[in-house]
mmCIF file of C-alpha atoms in Angstrom:
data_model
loop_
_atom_site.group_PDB
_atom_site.id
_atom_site.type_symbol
_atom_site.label_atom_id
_atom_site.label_comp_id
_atom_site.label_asym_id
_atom_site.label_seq_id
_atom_site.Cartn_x
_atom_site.Cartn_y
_atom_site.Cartn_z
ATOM 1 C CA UNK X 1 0.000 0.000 0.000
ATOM 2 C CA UNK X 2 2.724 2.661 1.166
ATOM 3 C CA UNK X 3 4.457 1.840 -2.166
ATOM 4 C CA UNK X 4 1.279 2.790 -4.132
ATOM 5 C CA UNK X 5 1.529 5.934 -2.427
ATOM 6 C CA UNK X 6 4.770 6.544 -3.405
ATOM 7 C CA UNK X 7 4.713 5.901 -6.778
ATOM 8 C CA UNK X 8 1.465 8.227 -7.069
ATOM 9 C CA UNK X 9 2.896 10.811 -5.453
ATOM 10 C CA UNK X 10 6.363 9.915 -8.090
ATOM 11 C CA UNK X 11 4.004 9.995 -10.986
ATOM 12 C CA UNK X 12 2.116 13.427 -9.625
ATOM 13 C CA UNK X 13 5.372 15.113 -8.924
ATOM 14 C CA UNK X 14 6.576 14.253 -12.812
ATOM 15 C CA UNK X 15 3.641 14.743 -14.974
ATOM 16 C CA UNK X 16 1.915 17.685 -13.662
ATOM 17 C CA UNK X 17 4.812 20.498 -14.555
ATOM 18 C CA UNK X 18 4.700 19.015 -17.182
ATOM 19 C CA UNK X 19 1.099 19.629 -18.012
ATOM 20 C CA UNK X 20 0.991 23.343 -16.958
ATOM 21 C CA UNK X 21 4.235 24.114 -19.044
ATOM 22 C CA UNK X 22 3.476 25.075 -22.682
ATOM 23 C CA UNK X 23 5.269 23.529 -25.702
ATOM 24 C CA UNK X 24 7.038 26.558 -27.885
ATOM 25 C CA UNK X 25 6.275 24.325 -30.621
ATOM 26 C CA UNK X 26 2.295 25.059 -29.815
ATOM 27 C CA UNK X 27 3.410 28.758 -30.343
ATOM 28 C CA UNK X 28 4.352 28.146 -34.078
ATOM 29 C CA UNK X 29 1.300 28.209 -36.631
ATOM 30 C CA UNK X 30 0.630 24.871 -38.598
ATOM 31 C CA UNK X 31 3.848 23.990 -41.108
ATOM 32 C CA UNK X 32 5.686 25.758 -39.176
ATOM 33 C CA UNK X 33 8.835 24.378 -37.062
ATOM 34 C CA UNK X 34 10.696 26.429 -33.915
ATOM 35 C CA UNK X 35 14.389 26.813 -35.090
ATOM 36 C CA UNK X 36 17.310 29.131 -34.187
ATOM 37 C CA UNK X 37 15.266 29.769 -30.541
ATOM 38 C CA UNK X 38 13.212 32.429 -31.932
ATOM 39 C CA UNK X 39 11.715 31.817 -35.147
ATOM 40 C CA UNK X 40 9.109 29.807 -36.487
ATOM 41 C CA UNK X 41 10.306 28.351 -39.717
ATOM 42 C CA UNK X 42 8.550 26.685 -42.964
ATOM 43 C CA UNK X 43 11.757 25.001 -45.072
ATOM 44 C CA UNK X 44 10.973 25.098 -48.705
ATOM 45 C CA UNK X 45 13.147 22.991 -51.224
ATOM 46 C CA UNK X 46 10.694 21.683 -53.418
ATOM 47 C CA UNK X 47 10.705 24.237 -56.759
ATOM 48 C CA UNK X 48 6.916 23.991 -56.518
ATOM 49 C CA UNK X 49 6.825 24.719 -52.842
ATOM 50 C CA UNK X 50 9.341 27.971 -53.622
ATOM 51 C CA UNK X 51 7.337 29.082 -56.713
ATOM 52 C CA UNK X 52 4.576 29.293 -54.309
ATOM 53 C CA UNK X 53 6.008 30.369 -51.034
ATOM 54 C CA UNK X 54 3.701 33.232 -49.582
ATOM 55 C CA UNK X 55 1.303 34.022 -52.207
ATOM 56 C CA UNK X 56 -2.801 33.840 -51.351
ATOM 57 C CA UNK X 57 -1.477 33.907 -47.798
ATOM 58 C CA UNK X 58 -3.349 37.129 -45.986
ATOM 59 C CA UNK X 59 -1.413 36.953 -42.495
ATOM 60 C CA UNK X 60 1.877 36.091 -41.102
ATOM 61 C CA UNK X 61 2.346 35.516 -37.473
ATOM 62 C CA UNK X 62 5.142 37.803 -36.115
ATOM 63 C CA UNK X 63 8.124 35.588 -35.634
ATOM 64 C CA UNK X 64 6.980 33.560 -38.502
ATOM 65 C CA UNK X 65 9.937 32.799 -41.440
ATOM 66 C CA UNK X 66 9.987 31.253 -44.470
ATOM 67 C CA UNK X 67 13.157 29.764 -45.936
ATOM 68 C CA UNK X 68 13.786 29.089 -49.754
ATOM 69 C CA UNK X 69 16.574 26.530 -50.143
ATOM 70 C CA UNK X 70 18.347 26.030 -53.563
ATOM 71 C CA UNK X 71 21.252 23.784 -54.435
ATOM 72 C CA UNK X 72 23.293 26.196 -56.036
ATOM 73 C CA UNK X 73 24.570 29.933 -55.340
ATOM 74 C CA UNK X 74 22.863 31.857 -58.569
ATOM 75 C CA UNK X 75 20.964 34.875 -58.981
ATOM 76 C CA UNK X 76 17.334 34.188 -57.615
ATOM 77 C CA UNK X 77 14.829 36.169 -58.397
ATOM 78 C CA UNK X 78 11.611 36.837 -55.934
ATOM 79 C CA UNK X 79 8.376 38.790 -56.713
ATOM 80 C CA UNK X 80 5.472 40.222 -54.686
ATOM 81 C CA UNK X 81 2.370 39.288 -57.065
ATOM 82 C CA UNK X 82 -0.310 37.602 -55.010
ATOM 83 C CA UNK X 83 1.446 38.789 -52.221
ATOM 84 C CA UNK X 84 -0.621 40.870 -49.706
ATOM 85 C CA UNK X 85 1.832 41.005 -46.754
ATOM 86 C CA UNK X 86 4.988 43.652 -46.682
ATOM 87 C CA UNK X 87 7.892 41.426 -46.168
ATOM 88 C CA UNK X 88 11.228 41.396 -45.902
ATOM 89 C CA UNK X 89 13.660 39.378 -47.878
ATOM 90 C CA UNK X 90 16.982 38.301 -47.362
ATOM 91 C CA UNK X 91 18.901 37.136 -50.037
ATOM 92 C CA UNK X 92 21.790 34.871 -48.495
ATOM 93 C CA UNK X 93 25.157 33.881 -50.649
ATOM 94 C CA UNK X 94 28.426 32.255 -49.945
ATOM 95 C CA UNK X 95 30.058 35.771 -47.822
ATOM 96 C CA UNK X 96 26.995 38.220 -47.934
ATOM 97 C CA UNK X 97 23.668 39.384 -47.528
ATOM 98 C CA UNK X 98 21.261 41.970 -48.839
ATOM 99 C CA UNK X 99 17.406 42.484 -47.495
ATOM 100 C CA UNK X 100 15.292 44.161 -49.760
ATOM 101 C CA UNK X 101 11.593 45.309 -48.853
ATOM 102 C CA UNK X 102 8.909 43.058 -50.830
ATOM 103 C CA UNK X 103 5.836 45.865 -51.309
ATOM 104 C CA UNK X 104 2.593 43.733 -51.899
ATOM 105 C CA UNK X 105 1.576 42.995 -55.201
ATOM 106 C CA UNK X 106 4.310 44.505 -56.899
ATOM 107 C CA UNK X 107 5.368 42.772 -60.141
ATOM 108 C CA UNK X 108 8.772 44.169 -59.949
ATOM 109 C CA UNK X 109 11.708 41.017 -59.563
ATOM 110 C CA UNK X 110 13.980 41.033 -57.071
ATOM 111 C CA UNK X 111 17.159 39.452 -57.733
ATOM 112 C CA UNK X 112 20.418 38.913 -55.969
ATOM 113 C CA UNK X 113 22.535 35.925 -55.771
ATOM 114 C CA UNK X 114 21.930 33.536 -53.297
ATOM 115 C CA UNK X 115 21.973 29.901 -52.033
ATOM 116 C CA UNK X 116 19.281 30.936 -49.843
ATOM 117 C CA UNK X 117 16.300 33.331 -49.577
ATOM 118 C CA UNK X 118 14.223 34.117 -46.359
ATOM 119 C CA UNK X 119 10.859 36.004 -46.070
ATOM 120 C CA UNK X 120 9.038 37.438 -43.163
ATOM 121 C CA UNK X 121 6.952 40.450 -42.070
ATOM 122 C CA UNK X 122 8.094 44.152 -42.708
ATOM 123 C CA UNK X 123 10.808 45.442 -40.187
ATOM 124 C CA UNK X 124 11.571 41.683 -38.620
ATOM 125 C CA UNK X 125 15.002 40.992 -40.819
ATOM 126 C CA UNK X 126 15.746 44.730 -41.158
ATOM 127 C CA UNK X 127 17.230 45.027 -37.924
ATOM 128 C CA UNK X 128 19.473 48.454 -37.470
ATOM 129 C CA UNK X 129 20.892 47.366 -41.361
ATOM 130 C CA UNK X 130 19.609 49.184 -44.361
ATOM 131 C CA UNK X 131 17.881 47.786 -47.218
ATOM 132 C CA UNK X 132 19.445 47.788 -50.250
ATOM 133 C CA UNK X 133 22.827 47.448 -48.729
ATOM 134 C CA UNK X 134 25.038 44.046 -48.726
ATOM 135 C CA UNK X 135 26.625 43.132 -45.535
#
């Protein structure tokens, strides 16, 4: 009997923390993962995936980044059409980086080399950089 006890009072000392603690994962919307501690992040390496990426979409959690992945360090080239959100994007190479601001439904392409491309909202990438710039 005392052991029963015990290992109810074991079991009740273990799970409920548990239970009252909240997953970060829980904080990041649906298809999207927590990486680099604080960022939610969709992966994209599928060219139909990337062609896609944020279009039709009318809201972006804050935190929230999507990341374009490509094989090869070329000159990629990103557009705003169907795009409703301001974003930011970072175009990442082998030794730099340049953000650029992404105004909503512009048709105008966006192009810097990179191996990698990330969006997300207006002001989140920017930091105390400037956009245009390559650092």
């Amino acid at each position: 009997m005392q052991s029963k006890i015990l290992r109810i009072i074991l079991v009740s000392f273990i799970c409920f923390p548990l239970a009252g603690e909240e997953s970060s994962s829980n904080l990041c919307a649906e298809g999207y993962i927590e990486e680099e501690g604080e960022y939610c992040v969709k992966n994209l390496y599928k060219p139909a995936d990337r062609r896609k990426g944020l279009m039709y979409v009318d809201y972006l959690p804050p935190n929230h980044i999507v990341k374009f992945h490509f094989q090869n360090l070329s000159t990629k080239c990103f557009w705003m059409r169907n795009t409703s959100i301001p974003l930011d994007i970072k175009f990442i190479g082998s030794n730099s980086e340049i953000i650029e601001k992404g105004i909503p439904f512009s048709e105008k392409s966006i192009c810097h080399r990179a191996k990698l491309v990330v969006e997300a909202n207006r002001g989140e990438l920017i930091g105390n950089r400037q956009y245009g710039k390559r650092y």
